[in-house]
GROMACS .gro file of N, CA, C and O in nm:
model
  388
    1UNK      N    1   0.685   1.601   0.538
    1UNK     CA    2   0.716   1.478   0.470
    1UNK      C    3   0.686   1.496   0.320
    1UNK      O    4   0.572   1.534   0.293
    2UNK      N    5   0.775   1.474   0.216
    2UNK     CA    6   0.739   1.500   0.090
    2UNK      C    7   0.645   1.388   0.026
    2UNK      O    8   0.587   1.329   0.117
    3UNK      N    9   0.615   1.346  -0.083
    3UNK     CA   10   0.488   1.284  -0.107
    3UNK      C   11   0.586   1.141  -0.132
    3UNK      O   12   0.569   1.033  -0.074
    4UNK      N   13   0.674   1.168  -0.219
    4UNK     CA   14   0.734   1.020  -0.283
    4UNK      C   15   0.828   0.956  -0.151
    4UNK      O   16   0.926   0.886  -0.178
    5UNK      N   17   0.790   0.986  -0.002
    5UNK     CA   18   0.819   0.934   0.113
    5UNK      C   19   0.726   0.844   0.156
    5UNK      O   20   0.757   0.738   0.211
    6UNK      N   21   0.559   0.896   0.124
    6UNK     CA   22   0.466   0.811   0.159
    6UNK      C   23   0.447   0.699   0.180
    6UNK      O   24   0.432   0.641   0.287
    7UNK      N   25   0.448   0.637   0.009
    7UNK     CA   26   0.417   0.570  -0.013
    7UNK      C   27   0.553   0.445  -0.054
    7UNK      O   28   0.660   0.473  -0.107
    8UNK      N   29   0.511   0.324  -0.018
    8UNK     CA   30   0.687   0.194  -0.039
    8UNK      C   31   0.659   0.160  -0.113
    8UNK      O   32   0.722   0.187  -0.215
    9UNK      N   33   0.545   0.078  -0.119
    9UNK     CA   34   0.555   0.005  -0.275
    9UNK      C   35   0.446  -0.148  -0.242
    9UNK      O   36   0.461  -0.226  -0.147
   10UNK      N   37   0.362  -0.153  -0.328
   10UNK     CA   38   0.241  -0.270  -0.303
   10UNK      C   39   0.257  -0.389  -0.238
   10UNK      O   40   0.345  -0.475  -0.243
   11UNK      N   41   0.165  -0.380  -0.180
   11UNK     CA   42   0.127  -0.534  -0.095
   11UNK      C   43   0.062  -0.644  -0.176
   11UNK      O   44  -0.060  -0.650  -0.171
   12UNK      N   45   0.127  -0.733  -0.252
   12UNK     CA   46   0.095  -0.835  -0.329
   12UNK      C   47   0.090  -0.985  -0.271
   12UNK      O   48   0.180  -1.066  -0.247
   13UNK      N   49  -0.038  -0.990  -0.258
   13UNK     CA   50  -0.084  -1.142  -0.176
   13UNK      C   51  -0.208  -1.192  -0.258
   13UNK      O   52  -0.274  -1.127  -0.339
   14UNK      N   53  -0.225  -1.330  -0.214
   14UNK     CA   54  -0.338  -1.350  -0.304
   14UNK      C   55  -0.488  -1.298  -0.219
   14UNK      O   56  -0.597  -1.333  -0.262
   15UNK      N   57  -0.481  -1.247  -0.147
   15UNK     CA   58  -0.599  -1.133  -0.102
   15UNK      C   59  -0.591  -1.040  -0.153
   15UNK      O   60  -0.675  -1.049  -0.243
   16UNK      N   61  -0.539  -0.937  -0.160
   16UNK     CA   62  -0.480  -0.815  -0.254
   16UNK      C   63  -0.545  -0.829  -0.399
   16UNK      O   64  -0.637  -0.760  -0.441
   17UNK      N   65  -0.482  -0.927  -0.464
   17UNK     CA   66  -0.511  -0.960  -0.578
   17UNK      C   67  -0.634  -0.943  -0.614
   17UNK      O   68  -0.670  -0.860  -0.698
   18UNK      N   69  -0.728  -1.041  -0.536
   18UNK     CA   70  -0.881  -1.074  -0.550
   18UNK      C   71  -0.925  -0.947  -0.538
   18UNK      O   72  -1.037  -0.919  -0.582
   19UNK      N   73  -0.829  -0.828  -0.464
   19UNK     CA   74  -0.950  -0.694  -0.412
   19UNK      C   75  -0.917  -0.607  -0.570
   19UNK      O   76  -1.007  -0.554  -0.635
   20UNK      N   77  -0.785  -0.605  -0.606
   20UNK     CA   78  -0.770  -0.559  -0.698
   20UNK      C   79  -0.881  -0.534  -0.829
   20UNK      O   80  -0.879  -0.448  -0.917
   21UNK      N   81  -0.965  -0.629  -0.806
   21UNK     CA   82  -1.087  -0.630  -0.952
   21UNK      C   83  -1.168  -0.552  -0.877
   21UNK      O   84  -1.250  -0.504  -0.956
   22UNK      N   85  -1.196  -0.500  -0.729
   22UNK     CA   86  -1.298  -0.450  -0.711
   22UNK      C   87  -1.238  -0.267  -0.690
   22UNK      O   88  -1.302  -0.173  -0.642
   23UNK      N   89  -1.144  -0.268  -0.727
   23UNK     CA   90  -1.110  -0.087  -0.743
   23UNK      C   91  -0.977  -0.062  -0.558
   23UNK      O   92  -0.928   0.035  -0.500
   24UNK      N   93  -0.974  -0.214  -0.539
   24UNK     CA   94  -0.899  -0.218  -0.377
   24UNK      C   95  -0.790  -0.216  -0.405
   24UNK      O   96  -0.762  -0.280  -0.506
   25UNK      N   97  -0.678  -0.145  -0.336
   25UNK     CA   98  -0.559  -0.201  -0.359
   25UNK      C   99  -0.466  -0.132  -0.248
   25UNK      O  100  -0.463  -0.016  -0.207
   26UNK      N  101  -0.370  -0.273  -0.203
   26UNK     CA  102  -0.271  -0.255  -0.081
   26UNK      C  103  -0.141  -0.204  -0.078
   26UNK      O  104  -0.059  -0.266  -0.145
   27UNK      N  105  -0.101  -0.098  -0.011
   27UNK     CA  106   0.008  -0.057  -0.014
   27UNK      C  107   0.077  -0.016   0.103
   27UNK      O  108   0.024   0.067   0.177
   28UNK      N  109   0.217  -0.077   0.135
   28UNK     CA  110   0.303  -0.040   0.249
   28UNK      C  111   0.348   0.109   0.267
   28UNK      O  112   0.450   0.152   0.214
   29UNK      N  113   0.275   0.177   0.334
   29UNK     CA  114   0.326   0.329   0.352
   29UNK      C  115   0.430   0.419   0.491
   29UNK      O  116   0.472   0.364   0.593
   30UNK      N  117   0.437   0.471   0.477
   30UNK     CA  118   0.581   0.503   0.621
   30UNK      C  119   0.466   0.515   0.727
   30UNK      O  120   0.347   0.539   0.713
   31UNK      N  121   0.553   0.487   0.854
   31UNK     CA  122   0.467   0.462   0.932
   31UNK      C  123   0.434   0.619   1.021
   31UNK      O  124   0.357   0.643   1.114
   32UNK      N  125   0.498   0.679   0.968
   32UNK     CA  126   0.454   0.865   1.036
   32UNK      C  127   0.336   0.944   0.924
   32UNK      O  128   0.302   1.059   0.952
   33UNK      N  129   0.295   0.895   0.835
   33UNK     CA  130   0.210   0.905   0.750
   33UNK      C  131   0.035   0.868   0.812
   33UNK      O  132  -0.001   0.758   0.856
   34UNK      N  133  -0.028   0.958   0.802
   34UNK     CA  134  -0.190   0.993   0.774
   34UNK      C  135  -0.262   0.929   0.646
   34UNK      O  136  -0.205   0.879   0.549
   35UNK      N  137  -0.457   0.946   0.674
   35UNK     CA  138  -0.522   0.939   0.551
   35UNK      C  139  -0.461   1.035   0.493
   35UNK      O  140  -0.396   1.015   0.390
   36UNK      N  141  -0.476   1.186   0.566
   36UNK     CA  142  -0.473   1.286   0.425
   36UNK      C  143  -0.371   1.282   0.344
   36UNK      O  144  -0.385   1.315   0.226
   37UNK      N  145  -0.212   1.229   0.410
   37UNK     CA  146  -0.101   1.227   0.326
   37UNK      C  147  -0.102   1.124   0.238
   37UNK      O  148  -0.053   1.138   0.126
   38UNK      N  149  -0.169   0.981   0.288
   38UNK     CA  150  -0.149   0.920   0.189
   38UNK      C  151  -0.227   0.914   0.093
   38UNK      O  152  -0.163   0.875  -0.004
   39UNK      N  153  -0.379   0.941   0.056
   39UNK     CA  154  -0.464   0.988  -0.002
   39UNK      C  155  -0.403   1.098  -0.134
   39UNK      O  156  -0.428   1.072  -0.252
   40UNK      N  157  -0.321   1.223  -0.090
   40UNK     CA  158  -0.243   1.326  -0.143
   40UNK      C  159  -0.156   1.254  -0.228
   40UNK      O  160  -0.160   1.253  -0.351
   41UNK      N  161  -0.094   1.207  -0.170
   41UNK     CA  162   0.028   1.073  -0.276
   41UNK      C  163  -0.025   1.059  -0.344
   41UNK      O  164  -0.020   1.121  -0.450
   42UNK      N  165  -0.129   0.939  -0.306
   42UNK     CA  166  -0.187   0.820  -0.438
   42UNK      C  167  -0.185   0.899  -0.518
   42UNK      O  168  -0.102   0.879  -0.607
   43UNK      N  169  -0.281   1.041  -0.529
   43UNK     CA  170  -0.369   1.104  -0.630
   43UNK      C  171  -0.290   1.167  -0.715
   43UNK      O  172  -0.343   1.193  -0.822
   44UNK      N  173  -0.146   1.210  -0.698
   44UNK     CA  174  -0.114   1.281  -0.729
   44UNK      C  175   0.038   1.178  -0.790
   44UNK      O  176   0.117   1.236  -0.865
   45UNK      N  177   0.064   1.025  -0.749
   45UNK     CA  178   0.163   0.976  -0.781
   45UNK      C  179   0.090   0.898  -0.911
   45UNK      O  180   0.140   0.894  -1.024
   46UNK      N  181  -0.021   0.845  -0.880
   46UNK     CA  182  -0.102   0.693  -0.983
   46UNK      C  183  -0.190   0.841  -1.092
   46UNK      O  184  -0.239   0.805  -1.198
   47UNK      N  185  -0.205   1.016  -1.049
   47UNK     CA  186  -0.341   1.015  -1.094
   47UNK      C  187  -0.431   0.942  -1.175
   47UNK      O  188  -0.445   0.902  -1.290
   48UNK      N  189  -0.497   0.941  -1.041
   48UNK     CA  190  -0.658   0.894  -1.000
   48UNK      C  191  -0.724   0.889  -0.914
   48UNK      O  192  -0.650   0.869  -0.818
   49UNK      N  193  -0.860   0.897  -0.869
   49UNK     CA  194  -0.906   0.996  -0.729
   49UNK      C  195  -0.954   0.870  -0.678
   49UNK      O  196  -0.991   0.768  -0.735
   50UNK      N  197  -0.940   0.909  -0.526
   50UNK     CA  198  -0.933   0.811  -0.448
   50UNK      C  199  -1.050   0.811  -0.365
   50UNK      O  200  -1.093   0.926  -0.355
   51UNK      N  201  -1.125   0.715  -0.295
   51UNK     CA  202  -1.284   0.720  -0.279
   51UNK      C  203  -1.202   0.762  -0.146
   51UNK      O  204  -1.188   0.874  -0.096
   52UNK      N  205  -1.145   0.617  -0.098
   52UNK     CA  206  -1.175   0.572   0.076
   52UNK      C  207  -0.993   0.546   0.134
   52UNK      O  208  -0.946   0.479   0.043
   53UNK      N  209  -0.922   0.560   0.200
   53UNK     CA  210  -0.850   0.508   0.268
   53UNK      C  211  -0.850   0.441   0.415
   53UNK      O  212  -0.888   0.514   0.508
   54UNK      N  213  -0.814   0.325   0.441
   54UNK     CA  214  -0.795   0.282   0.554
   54UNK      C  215  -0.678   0.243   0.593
   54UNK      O  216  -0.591   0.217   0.510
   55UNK      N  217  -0.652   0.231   0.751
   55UNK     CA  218  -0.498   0.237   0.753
   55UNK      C  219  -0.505   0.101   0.848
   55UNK      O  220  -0.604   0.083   0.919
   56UNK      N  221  -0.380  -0.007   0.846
   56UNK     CA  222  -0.346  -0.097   0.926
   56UNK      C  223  -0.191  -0.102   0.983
   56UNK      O  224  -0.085  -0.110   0.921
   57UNK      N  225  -0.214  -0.095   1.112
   57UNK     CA  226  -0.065  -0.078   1.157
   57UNK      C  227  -0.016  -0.192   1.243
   57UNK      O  228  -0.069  -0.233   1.346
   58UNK      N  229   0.067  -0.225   1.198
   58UNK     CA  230   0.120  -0.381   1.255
   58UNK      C  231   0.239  -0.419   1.323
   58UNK      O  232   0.335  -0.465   1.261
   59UNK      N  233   0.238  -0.399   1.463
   59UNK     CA  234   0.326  -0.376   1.549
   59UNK      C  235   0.427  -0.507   1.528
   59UNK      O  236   0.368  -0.611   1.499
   60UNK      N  237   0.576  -0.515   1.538
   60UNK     CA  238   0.673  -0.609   1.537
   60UNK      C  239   0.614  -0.712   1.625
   60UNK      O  240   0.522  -0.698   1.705
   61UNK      N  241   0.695  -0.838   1.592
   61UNK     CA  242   0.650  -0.954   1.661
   61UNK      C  243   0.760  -1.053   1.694
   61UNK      O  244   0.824  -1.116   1.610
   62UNK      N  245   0.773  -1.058   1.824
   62UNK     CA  246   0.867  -1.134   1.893
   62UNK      C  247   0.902  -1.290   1.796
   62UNK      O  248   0.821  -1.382   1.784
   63UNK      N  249   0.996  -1.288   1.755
   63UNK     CA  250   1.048  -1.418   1.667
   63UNK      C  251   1.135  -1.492   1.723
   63UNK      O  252   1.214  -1.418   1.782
   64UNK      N  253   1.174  -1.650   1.741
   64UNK     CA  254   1.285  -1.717   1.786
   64UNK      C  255   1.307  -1.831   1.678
   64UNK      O  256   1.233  -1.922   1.640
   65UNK      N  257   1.436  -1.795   1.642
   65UNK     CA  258   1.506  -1.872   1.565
   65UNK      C  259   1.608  -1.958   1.598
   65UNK      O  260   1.719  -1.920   1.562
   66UNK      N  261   1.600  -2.127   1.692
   66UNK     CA  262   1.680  -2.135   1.774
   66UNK      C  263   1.707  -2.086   1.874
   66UNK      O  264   1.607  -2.073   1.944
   67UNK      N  265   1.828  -2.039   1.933
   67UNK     CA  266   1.842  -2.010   1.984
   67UNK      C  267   1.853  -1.858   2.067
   67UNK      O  268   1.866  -1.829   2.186
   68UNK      N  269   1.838  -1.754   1.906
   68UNK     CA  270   1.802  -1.632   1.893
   68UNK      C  271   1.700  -1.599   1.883
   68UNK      O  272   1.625  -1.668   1.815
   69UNK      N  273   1.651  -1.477   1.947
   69UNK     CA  274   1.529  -1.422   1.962
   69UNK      C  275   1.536  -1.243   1.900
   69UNK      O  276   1.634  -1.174   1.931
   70UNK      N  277   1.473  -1.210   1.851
   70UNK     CA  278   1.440  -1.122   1.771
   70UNK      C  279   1.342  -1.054   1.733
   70UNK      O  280   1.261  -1.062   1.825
   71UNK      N  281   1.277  -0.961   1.613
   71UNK     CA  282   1.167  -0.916   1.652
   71UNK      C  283   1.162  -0.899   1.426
   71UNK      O  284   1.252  -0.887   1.343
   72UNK      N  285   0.976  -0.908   1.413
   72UNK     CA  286   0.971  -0.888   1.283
   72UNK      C  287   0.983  -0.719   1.282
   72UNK      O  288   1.000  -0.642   1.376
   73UNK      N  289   0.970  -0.697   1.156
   73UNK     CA  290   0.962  -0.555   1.122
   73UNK      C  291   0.817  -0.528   1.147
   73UNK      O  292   0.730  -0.611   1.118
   74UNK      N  293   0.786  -0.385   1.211
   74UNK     CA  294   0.668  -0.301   1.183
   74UNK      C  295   0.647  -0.214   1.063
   74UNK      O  296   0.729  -0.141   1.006
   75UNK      N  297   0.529  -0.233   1.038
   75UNK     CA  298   0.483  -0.232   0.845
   75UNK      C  299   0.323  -0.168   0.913
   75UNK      O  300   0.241  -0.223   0.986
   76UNK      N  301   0.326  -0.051   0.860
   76UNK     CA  302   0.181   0.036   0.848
   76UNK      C  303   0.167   0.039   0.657
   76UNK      O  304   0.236   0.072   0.561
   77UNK      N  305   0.002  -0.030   0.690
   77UNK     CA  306  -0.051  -0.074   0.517
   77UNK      C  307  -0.140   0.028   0.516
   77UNK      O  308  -0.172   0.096   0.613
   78UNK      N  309  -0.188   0.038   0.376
   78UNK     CA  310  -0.355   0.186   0.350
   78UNK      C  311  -0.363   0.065   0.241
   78UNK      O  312  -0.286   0.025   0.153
   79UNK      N  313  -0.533   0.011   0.301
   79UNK     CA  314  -0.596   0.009   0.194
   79UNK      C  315  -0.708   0.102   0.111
   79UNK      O  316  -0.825   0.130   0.138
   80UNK      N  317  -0.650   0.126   0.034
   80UNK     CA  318  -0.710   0.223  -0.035
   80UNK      C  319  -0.788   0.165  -0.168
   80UNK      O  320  -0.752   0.085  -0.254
   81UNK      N  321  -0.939   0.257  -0.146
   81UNK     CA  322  -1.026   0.194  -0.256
   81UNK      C  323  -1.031   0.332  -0.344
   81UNK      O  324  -1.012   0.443  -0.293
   82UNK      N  325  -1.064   0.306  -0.508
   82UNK     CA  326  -1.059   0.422  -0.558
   82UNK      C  327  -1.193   0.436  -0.604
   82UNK      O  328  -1.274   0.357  -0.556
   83UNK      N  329  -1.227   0.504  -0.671
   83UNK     CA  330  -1.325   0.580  -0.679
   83UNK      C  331  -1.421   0.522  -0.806
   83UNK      O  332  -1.335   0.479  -0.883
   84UNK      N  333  -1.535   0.500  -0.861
   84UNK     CA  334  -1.609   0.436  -0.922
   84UNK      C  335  -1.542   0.480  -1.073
   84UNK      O  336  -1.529   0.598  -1.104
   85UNK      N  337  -1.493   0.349  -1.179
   85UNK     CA  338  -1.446   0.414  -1.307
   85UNK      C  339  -1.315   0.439  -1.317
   85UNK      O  340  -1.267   0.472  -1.425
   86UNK      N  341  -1.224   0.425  -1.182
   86UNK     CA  342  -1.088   0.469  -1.184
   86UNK      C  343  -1.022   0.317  -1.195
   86UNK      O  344  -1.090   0.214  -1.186
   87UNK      N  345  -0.884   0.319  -1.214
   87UNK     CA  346  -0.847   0.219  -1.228
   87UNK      C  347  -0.696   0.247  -1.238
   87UNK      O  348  -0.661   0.356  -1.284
   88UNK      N  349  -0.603   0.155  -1.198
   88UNK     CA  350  -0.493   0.122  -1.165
   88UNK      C  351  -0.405   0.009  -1.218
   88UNK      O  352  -0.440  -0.108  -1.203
   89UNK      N  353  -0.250   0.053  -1.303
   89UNK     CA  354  -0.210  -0.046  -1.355
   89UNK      C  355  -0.066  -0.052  -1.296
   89UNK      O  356   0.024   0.014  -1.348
   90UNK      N  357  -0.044  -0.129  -1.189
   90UNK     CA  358   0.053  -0.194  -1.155
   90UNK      C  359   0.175  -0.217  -1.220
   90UNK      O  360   0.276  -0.145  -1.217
   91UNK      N  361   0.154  -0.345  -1.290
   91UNK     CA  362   0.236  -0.395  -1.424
   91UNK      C  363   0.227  -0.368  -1.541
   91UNK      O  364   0.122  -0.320  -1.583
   92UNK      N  365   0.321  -0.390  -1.614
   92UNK     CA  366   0.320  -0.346  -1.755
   92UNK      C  367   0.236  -0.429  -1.779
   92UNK      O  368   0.215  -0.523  -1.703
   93UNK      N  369   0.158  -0.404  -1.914
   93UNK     CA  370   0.068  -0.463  -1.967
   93UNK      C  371   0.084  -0.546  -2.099
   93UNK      O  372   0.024  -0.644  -2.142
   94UNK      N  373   0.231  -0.439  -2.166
   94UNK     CA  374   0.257  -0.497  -2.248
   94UNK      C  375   0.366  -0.653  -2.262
   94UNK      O  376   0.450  -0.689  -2.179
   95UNK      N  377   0.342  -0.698  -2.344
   95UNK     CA  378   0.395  -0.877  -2.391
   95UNK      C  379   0.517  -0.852  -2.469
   95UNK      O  380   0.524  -0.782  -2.570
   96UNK      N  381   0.590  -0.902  -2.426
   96UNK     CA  382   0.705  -0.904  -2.495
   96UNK      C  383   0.719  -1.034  -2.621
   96UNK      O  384   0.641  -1.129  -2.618
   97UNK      N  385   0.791  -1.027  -2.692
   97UNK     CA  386   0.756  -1.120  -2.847
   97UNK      C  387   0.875  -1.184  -2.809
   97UNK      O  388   0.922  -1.274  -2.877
   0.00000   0.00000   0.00000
């Protein structure tokens, strides 16, 4: 699996957010993906070293809409904490005039 497969792209909620000041931050990764691969990504896509990864995998869920029945998508998350001093910028920072 190459690295820029890993990782989808951030989990932005207002939980997320709040972890964000403490070095936390959520991200949707493929679901055939490991710590070590996604760990390898981060470090090497954001460099910056990564303390801790944890992984959450969230099986589809039977939905009925009316009369149709269906299923949500399955979504494997890493929260990943980084390392004391490291830090992560999402968004641009800069303000437009």
């Amino acid at each position: 699996m190459h690295l820029s497969e890993v990782i989808k792209g951030p989990i932005l909620t207002e939980k997320t957010y709040a972890q964000m000041a403490n070095g936390v931050y959520t991200f949707s990764v493929n679901r055939k993906a490991n710590k070590t691969h996604i760990r390898k990504a981060f470090e090497q896509i954001f460099e910056v070293k990564v303390e801790k990864v944890n992984i959450v995998n969230n099986k589809p869920k039977t939905k009925a809409v009316g009369r149709f029945v269906g299923k949500t998508s399955a979504v494997k998350k890493a929260v990943i904490k980084l390392a004391a001093g490291e830090q992560l910028s999402l968004f641009n920072d800069e303000q437009t005039k």
